[in-house]
Coordinates of C-alpha atoms (C1' of nucleotides) in Angstrom, one line a residue:
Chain A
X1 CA 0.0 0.0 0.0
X2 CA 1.5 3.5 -1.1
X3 CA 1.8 5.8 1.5
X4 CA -0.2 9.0 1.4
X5 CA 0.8 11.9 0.7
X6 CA -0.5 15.7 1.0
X7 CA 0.7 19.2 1.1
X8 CA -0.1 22.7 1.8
X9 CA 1.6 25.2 -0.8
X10 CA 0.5 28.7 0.2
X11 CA 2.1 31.9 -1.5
X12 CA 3.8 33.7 0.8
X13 CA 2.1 37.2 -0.3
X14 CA 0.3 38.2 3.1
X15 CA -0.7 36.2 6.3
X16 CA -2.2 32.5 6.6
X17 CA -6.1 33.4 6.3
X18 CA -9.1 31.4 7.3
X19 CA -9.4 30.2 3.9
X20 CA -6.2 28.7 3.9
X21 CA -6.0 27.2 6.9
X22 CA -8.7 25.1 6.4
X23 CA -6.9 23.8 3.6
X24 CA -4.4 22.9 5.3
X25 CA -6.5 21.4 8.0
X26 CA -7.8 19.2 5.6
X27 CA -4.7 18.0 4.1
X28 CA -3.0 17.9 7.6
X29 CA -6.3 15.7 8.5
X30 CA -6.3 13.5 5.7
X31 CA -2.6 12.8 5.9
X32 CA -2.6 12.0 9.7
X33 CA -5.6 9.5 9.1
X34 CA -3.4 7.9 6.9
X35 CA -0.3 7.6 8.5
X36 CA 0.9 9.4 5.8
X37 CA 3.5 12.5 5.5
X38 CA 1.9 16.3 6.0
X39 CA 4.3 18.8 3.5
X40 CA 4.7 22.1 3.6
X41 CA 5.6 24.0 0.4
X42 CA 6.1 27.6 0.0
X43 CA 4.9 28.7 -3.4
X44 CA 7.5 31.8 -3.7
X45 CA 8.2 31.8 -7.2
X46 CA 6.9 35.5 -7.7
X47 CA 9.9 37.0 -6.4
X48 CA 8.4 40.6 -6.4
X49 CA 5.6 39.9 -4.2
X50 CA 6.9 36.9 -1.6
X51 CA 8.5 38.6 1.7
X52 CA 9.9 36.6 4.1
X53 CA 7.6 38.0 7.2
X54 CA 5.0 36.7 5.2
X55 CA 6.7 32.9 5.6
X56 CA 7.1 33.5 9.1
X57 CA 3.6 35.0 9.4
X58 CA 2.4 31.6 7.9
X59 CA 4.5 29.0 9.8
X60 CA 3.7 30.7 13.1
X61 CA -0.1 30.9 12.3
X62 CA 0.3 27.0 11.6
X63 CA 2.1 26.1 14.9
X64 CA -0.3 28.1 16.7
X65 CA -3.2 25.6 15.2
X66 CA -1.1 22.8 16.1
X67 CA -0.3 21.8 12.5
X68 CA 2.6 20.0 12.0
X69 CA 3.8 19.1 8.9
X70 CA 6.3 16.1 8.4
X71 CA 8.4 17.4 5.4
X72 CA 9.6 21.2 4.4
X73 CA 9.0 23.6 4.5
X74 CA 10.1 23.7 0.9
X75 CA 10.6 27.2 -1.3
X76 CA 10.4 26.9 -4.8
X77 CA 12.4 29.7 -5.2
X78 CA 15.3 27.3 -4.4
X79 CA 14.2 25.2 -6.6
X80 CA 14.6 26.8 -9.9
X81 CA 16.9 24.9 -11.9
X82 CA 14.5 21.7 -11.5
X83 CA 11.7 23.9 -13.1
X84 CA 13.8 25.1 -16.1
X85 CA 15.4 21.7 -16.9
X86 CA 12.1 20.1 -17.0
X87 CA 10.3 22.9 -19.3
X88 CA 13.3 22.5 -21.6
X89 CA 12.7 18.7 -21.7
X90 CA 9.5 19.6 -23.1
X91 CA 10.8 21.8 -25.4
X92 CA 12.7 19.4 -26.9
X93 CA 10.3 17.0 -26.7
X94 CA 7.8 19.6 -28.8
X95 CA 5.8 19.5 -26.1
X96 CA 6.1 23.1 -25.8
X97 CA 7.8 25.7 -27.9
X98 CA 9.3 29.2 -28.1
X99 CA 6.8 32.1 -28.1
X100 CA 8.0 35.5 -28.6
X101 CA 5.1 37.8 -28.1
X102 CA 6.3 39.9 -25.6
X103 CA 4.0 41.1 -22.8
X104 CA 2.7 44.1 -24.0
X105 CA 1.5 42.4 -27.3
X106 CA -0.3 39.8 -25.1
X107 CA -1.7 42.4 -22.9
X108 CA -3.3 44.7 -26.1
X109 CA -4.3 41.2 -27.3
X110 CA -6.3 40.0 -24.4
X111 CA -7.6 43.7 -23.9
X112 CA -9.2 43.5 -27.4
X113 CA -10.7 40.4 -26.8
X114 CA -12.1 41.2 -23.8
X115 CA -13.8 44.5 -25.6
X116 CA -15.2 42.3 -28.3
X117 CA -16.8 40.0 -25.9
X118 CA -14.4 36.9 -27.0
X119 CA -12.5 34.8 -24.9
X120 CA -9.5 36.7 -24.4
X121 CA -7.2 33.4 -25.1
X122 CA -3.5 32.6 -26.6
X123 CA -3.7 32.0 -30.3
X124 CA -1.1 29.9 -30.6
X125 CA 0.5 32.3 -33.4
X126 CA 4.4 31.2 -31.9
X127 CA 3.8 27.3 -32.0
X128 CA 5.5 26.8 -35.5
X129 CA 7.6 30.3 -35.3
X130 CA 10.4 28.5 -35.0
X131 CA 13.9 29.9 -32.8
X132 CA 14.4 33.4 -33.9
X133 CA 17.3 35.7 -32.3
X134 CA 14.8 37.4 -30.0
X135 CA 13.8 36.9 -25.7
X136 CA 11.1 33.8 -25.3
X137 CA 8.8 32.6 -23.3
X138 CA 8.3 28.8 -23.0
X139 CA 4.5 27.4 -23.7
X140 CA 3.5 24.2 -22.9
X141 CA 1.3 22.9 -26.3
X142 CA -1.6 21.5 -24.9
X143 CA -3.2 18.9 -27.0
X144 CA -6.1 20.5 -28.7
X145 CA -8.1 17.4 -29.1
X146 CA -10.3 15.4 -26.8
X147 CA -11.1 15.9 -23.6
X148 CA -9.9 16.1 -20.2
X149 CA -11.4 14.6 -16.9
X150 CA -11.1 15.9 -13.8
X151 CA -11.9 13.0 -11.5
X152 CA -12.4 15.0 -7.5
X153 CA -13.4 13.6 -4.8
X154 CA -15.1 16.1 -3.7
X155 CA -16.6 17.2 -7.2
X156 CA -17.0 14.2 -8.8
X157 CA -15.9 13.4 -12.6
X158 CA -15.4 17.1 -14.6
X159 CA -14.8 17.3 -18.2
X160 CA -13.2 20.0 -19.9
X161 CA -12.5 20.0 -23.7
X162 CA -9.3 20.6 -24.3
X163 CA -10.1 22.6 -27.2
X164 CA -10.7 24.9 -24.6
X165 CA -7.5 25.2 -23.3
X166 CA -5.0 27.7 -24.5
X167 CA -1.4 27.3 -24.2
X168 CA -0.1 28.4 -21.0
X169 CA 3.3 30.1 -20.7
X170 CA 5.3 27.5 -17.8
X171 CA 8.9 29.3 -17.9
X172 CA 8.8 33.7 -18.3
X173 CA 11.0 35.6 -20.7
X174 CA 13.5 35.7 -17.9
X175 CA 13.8 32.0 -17.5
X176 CA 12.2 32.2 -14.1
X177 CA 9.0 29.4 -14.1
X178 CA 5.4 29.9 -13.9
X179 CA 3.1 28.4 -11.0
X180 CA 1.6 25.5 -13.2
X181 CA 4.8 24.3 -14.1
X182 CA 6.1 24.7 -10.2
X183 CA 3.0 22.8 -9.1
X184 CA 3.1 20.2 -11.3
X185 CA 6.9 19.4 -11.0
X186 CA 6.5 19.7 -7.3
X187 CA 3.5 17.5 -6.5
X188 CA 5.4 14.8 -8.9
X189 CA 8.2 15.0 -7.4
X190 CA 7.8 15.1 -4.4
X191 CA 5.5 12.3 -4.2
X192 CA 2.5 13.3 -3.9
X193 CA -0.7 11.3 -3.4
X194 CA -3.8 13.9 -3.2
X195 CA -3.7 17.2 -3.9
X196 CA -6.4 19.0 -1.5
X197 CA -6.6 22.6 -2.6
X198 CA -9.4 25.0 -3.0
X199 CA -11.6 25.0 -6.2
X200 CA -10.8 28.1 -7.1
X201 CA -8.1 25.6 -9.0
X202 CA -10.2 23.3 -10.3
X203 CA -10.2 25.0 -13.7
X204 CA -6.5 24.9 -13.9
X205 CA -6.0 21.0 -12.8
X206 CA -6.6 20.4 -16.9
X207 CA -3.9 21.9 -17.9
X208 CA -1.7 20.4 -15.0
X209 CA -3.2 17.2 -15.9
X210 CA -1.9 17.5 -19.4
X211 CA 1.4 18.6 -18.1
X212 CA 2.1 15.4 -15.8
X213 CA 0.9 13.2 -19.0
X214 CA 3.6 15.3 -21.1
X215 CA 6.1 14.6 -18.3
X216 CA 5.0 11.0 -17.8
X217 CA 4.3 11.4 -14.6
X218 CA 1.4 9.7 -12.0
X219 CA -1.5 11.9 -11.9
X220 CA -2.7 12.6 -8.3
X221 CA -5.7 12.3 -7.0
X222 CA -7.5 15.4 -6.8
X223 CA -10.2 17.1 -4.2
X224 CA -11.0 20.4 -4.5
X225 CA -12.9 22.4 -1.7
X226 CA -15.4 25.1 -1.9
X227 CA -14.7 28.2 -1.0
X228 CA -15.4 30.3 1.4
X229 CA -17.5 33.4 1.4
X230 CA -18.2 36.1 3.6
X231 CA -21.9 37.1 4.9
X232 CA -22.9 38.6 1.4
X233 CA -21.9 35.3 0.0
X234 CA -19.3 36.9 -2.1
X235 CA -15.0 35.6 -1.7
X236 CA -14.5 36.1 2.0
X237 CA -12.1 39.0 2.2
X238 CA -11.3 41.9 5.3
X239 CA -14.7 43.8 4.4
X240 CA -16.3 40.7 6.7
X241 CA -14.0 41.5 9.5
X242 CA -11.1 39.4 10.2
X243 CA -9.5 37.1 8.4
X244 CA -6.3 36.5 9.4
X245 CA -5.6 33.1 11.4
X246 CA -3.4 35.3 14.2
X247 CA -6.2 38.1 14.3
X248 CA -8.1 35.5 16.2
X249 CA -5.4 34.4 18.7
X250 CA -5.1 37.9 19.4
X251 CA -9.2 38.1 20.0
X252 CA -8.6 35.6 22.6
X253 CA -9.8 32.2 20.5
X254 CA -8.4 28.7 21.3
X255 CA -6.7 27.7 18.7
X256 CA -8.7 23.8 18.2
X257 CA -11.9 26.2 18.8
X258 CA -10.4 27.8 15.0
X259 CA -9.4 24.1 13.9
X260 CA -13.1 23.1 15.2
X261 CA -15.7 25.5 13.3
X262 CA -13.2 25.7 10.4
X263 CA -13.4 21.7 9.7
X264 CA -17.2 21.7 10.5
X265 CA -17.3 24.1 7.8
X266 CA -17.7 22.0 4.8
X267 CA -17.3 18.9 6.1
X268 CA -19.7 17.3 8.6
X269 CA -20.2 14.0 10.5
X270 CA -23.6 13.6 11.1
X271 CA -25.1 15.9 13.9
X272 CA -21.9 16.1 15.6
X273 CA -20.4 19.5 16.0
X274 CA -17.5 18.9 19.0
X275 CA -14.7 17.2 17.8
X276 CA -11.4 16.9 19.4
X277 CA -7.8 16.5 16.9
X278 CA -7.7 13.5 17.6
X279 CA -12.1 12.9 16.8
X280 CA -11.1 14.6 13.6
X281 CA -8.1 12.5 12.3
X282 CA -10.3 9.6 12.8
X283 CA -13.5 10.7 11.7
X284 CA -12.6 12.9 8.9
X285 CA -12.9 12.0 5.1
X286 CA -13.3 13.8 2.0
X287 CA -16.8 12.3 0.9
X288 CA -18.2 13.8 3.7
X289 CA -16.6 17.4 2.5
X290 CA -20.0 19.2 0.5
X291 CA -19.7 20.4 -2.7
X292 CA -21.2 24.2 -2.4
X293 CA -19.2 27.1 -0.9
X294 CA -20.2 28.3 3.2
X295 CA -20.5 31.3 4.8
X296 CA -18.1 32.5 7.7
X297 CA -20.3 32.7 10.8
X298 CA -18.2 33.9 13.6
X299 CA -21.1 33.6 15.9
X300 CA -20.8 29.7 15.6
X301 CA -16.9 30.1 16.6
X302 CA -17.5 32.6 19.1
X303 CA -19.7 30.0 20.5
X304 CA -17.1 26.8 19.9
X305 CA -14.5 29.4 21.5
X306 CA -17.0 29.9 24.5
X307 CA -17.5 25.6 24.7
X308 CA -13.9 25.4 24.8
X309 CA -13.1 27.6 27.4
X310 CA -16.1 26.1 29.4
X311 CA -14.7 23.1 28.6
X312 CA -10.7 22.7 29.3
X313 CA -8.7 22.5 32.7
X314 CA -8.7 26.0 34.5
X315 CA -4.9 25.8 34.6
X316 CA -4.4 25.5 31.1
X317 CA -6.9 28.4 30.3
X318 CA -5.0 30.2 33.4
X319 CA -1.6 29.8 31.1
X320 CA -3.2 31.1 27.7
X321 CA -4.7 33.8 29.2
X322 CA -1.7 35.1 31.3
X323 CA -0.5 37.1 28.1
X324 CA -3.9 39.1 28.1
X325 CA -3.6 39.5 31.9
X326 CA -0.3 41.0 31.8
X327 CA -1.3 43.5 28.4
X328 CA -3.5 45.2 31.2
X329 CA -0.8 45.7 33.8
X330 CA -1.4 42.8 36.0
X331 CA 1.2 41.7 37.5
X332 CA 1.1 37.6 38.1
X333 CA 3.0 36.6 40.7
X334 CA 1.5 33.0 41.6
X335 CA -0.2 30.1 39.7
X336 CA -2.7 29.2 42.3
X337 CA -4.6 32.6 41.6
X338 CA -5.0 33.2 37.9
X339 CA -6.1 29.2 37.9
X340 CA -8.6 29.2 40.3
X341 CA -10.2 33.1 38.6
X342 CA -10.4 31.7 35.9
X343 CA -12.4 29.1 37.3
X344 CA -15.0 31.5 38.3
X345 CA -14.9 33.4 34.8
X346 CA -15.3 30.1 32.5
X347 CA -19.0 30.5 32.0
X348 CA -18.7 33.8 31.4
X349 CA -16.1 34.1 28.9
X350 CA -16.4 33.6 25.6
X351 CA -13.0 34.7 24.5
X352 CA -9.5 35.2 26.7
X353 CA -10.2 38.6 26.0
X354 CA -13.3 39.2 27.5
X355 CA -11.9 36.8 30.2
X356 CA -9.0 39.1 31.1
X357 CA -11.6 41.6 31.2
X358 CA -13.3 40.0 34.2
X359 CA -10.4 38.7 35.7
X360 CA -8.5 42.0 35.8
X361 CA -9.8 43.5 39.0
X362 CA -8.4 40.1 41.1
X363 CA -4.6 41.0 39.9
X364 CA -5.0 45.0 40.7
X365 CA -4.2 47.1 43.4
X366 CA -6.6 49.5 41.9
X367 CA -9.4 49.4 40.6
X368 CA -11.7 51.3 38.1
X369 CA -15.0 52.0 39.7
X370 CA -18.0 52.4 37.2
X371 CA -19.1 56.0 38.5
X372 CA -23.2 54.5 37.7
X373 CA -22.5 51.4 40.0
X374 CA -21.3 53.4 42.7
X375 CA -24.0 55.7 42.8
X376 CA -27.0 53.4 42.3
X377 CA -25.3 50.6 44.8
X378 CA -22.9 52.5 47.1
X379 CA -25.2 54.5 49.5
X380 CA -24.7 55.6 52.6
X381 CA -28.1 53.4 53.9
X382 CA -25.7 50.5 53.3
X383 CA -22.8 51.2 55.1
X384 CA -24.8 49.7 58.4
X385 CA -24.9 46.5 56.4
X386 CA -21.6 46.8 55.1
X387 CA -19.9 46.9 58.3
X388 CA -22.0 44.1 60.0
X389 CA -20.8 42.1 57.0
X390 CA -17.4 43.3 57.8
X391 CA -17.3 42.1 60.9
X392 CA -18.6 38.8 60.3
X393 CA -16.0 38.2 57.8
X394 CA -13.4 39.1 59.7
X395 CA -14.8 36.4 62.3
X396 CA -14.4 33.7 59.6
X397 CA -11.7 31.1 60.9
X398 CA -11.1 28.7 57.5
X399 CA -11.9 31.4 54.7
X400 CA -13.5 29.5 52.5
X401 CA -16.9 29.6 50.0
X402 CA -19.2 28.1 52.6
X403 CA -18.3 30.0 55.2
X404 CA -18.5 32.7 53.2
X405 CA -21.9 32.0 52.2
X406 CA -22.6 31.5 55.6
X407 CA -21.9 34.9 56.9
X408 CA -24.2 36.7 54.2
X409 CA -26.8 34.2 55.3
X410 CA -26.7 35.0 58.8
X411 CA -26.8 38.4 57.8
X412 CA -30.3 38.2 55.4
X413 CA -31.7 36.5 58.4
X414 CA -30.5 39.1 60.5
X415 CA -31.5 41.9 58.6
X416 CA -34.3 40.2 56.7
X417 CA -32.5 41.9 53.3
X418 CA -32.8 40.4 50.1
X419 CA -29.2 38.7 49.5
X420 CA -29.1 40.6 46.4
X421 CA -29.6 43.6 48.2
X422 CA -26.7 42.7 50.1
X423 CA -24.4 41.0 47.6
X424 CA -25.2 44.2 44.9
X425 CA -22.9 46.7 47.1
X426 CA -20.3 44.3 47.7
X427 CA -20.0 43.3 44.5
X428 CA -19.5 46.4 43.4
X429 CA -17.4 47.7 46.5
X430 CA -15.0 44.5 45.4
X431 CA -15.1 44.7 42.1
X432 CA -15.5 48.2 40.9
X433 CA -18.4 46.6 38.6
X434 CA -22.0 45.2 38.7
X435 CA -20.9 42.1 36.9
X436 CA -18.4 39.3 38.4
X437 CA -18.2 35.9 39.2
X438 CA -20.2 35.0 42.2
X439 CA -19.9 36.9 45.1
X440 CA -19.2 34.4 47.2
X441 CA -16.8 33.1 45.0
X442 CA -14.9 36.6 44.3
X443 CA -14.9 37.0 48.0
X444 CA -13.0 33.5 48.9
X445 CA -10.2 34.3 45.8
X446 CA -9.8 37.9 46.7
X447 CA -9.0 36.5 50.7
X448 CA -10.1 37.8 53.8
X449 CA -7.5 40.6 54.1
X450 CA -8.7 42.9 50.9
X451 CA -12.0 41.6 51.2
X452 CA -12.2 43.1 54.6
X453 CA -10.0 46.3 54.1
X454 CA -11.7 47.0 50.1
X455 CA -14.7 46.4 51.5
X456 CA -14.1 49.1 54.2
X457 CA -13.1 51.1 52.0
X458 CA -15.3 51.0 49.3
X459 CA -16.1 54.3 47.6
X460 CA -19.2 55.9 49.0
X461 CA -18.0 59.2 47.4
X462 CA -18.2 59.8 43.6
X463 CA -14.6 60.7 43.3
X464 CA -11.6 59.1 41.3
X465 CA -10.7 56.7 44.1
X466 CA -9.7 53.1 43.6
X467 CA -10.1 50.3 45.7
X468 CA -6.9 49.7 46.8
X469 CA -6.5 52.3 50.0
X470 CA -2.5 53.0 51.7
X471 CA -3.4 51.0 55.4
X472 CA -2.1 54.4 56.3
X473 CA -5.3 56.5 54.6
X474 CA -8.9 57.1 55.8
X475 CA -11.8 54.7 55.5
X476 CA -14.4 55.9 55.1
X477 CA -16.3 53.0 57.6
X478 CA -14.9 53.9 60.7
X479 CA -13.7 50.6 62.2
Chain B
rG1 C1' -18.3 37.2 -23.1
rG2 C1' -16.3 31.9 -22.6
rU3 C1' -15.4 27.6 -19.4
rC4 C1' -16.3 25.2 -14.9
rC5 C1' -18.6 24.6 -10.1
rC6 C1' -22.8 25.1 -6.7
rA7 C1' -28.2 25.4 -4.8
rU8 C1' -32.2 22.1 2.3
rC9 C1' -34.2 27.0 8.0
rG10 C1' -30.8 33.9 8.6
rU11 C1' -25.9 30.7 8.9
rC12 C1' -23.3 25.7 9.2
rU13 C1' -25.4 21.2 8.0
rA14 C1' -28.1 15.8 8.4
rG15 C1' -30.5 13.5 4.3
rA16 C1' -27.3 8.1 -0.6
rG17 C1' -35.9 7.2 -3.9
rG18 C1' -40.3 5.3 0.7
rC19 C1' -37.5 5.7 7.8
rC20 C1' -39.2 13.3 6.2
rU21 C1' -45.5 16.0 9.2
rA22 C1' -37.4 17.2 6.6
rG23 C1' -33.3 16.1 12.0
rG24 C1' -29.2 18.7 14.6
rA25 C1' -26.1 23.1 15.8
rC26 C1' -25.3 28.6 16.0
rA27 C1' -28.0 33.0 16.1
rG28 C1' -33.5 34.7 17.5
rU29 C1' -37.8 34.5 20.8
rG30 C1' -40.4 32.8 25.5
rC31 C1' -40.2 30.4 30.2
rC32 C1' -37.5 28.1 34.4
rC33 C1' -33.1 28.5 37.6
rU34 C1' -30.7 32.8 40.1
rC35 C1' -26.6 37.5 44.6
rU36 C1' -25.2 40.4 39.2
rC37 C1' -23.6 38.7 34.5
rA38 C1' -23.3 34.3 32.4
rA39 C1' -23.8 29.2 32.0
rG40 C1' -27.6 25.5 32.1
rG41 C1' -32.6 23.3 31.4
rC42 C1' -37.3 23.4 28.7
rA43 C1' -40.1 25.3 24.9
rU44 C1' -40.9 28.0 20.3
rA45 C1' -40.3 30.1 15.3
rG46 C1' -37.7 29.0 10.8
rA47 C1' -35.8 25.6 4.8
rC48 C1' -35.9 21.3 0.4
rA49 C1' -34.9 28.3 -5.4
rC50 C1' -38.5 27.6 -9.6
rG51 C1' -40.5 24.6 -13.7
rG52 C1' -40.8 20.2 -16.2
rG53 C1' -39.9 15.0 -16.4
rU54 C1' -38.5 9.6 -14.6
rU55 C1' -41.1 6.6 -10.8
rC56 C1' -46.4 3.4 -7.5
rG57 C1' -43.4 7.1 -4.7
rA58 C1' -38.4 12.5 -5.2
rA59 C1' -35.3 17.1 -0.8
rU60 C1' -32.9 12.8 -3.0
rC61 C1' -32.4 10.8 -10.2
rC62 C1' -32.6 13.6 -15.3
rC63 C1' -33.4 18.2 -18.1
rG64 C1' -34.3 23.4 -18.2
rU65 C1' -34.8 28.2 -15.8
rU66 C1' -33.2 31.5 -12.2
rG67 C1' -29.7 32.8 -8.7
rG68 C1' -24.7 32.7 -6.6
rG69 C1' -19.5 31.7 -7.1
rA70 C1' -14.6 30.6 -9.3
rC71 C1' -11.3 30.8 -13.3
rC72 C1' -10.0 32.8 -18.1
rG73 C1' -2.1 36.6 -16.3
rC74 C1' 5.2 36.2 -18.5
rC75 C1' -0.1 36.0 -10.1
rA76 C1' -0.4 31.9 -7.2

RNA sequence: GGUCCCAUCGUCUAGAGGCCUAGGACAGUGCCCUCUCAAGGCAUAGACACGGGUUCGAAUCCCGUUGGGACCGCCA
């Protein structure tokens, strides 16, 4: 049994975006499920528009996912003299020839066709011109009779006549080689089984089919998945916000939340919609990939990224988010804390970012109050019930949640208060905010010594205090 | 303009001729739970693009129409 084969070839001309990195997914997928080899292959061979960062951009995008790959990465830029050598076998072969049109003449050509409303194709004017003393291209003579299939496994059998197709240039006037020619000599060369790539190719794997028969090579097998549009169901693009694979690390997604939504779009396995990396190498397959393009929803993968956070060990949330922590100014001393806050802020996170947002007021000295909390919750009528609270607290032996809970309880009893009326002003004493993690909860984390002294000094005043009082300045609860 | 691809709730999809009064998920709505916000539970609304065939029977097969998309480069 051959072993299987796949790659991802992006150009490097801009960051790894959604669209391609569910392509890779699915080769990275489909390889794995095979126990075959995962390549990597950088498509540079536009000099003027590959940049290095844009490599980097890619390979770190792709390790961020958790993708792998077993061979490469590979730049076809260093590759160069395999290109030429095999478009010159061709040549010699007359399986391609000179053409010396030069770019402009092609240009006016195609322009003029366009105008007219014809099929702005080659000619083939150069095929018998001969060698002349004059700069050539190279053209690959595609056979002109006949027909081509296409079989995809995702699109089924696809014929194209091959009257159809024109002769495409595979090595430029400056000897450097065109993408067909790359891909093809690439894929055969390097072995490979199935090429998964979008469909936007699917109208050049003709040509590329020709090619490998003029070359004598195996033809892979092919599977070419839809694309992927944005919410006007036109070419997903920046218009529908972001599309960048490291935009959404820095929005605070888990990376398998990304490598979740994107493999459920497209490919599905039954009702399921949770799959672990390891659910997905065993589960996934290319029948089950649909055949019609899908709209982006980041509502789904907000909600994927919300399941996941729910869903994984508080300490390992605790070390992603540590980053978004520390971009606010906290300053992390232990690992006990952030772990067990982030306990408390699991159900109500639905990114890291929003996470760090809610967990910020347990790592600050200070606090921002919301001036309309304090005013609608921090009135003088509930210093009374403040201070009793106080004083229970301070009476707590083993600080913990139940004793906690205790004390307030005592203290509705007691009072015959509402717990919310209670728990309102504290949480807003504590947390500068009317919305936290359970009071109880926030209370036990935050410990019985800035419980006790924030609580004192909660702000009762509209001014630009913080929470976070000198032992040395005024409280404003006399104790 | 030519070639090619595609078509089930708003979105992702299940559906391989009878299991479909079309299932699930996200988003929406309502209720329950509740110290806030969430989470969760329950319920609800919502689709086979259209027209012809084939068949005893079609969301499923065929043809056409319409609508969307991709490609047509000395870009990849």
């Amino acid at each position: 049994m051959q072993e299987i084969r796949t790659r991802f070839a992006p150009s490097p001309t801009g960051y790894l975006h959604i669209g391609g990195a569910r392509t890779a997914l699915f080769n990275y997928l489909f390889a794995r499920q095979h126990k075959g080899a995962f390549i990597l292959r950088i498509e540079d061979t536009d000099v003027a528009r590959s940049t290095e960062e844009s490599t980097t951009a890619i390979l770190d995008a792709m390790n961020w996912l958790g993708l792998d790959y077993d061979e490469g990465p590979f730049f076809q830029s260093q590759r160069f003299a395999l290109y030429k050598e095999h478009a010159y076998k061709l040549l010699k072969d007359d399986k391609a020839y000179k053409c010396f049109c030069t770019a402009e003449e092609l240009e006016a050509r195609r322009q003029e066709a366009f105008k007219q409303g014809k099929p702005p194709r080659y000619d083939g004017r150069c095929r018998e011109a001969g060698d002349k003393d004059k700069p050539f291209a190279i053209r690959f003579k595609s056979p002109q009779i006949g027909k081509t299939i296409v079989k995809d496994h995702i699109k089924g059998a696809v014929a194209f006549e091959n009257s159809e197709i024109d002769d495409l240039i595979i090595l430029r006037s400056d000897s450097t080689p065109t993408y067909n020619l790359c891909v093809v000599v690439d894929d055969a060369t390097m072995r490979i089984t199935h090429v998964i790539r979008g469909d936007d190719h699917l109208n050049n794997t003709p040509k590329q089919i020709m090619m490998y028969e003029a070359f004598g090579y195996n033809i892979p097998e092919f599977a070419h998945v839809p694309m992927i549009l944005g919410s006007d169901k036109t070419r997903l693009s920046k218009r529908h916000g972001a599309t960048s694979v490291m935009a959404y690390k820095e929005m605070g997604y888990l990376p398998h939340a990304l490598v979740n939504y994107l493999a459920r779009l497209g490919w599905s396995h039954g009702d399921e919609e949770i799959f672990s990396m390891a659910e997905l190498i065993e589960k996934f397959s290319l029948e089950n990939v649909g055949k019609s393009s899908g709209v982006f929803n980041p509502e789904k993968l907000l909600w994927l990224n919300a399941h996941y956070i729910k869903n994984t060990k508080p300490e390992e949330i605790a070390k992603l988010l540590r980053p978004f922590l520390e971009a606010k100014g906290c300053k992390i001393s232990d690992d006990e804390k952030p772990a067990m806050a982030v306990k408390t802020l699991q159900e109500r996170s639905k990114t890291l970012v929003e996470m760090a947002d809610g967990a910020e007021f347990y790592f600050k000295d200070e606090i921002v109050y919301d001036e309309k909390a304090v005013q609608k919750f921090l009135k003088p009528d509930i210093k009374d019930v403040l201070q009793k609270l106080i004083a229970r607290l301070k009476g707590i032996e083993l600080f913990l949640y139940s004793g906690i809970e205790k004390a307030f309880q005592n203290l509705v009893e007691e009072t015959g208060l509402k717990l919310g009326s209670i728990a309102q002003p504290v949480r807003v004493a504590l947390t500068g905010k009317t919305t936290s993690p359970g009071i109880f909860e926030v209370i036990e984390i935050l410990g019985k010594e800035e419980t006790v002294f924030s609580g004192a000094n909660a702000r009762f005043e509209p001014k630009t205090r913080k929470r976070w009082l000198d032992k040395t300045e005024h409280t404003i609860l006399s104790m």
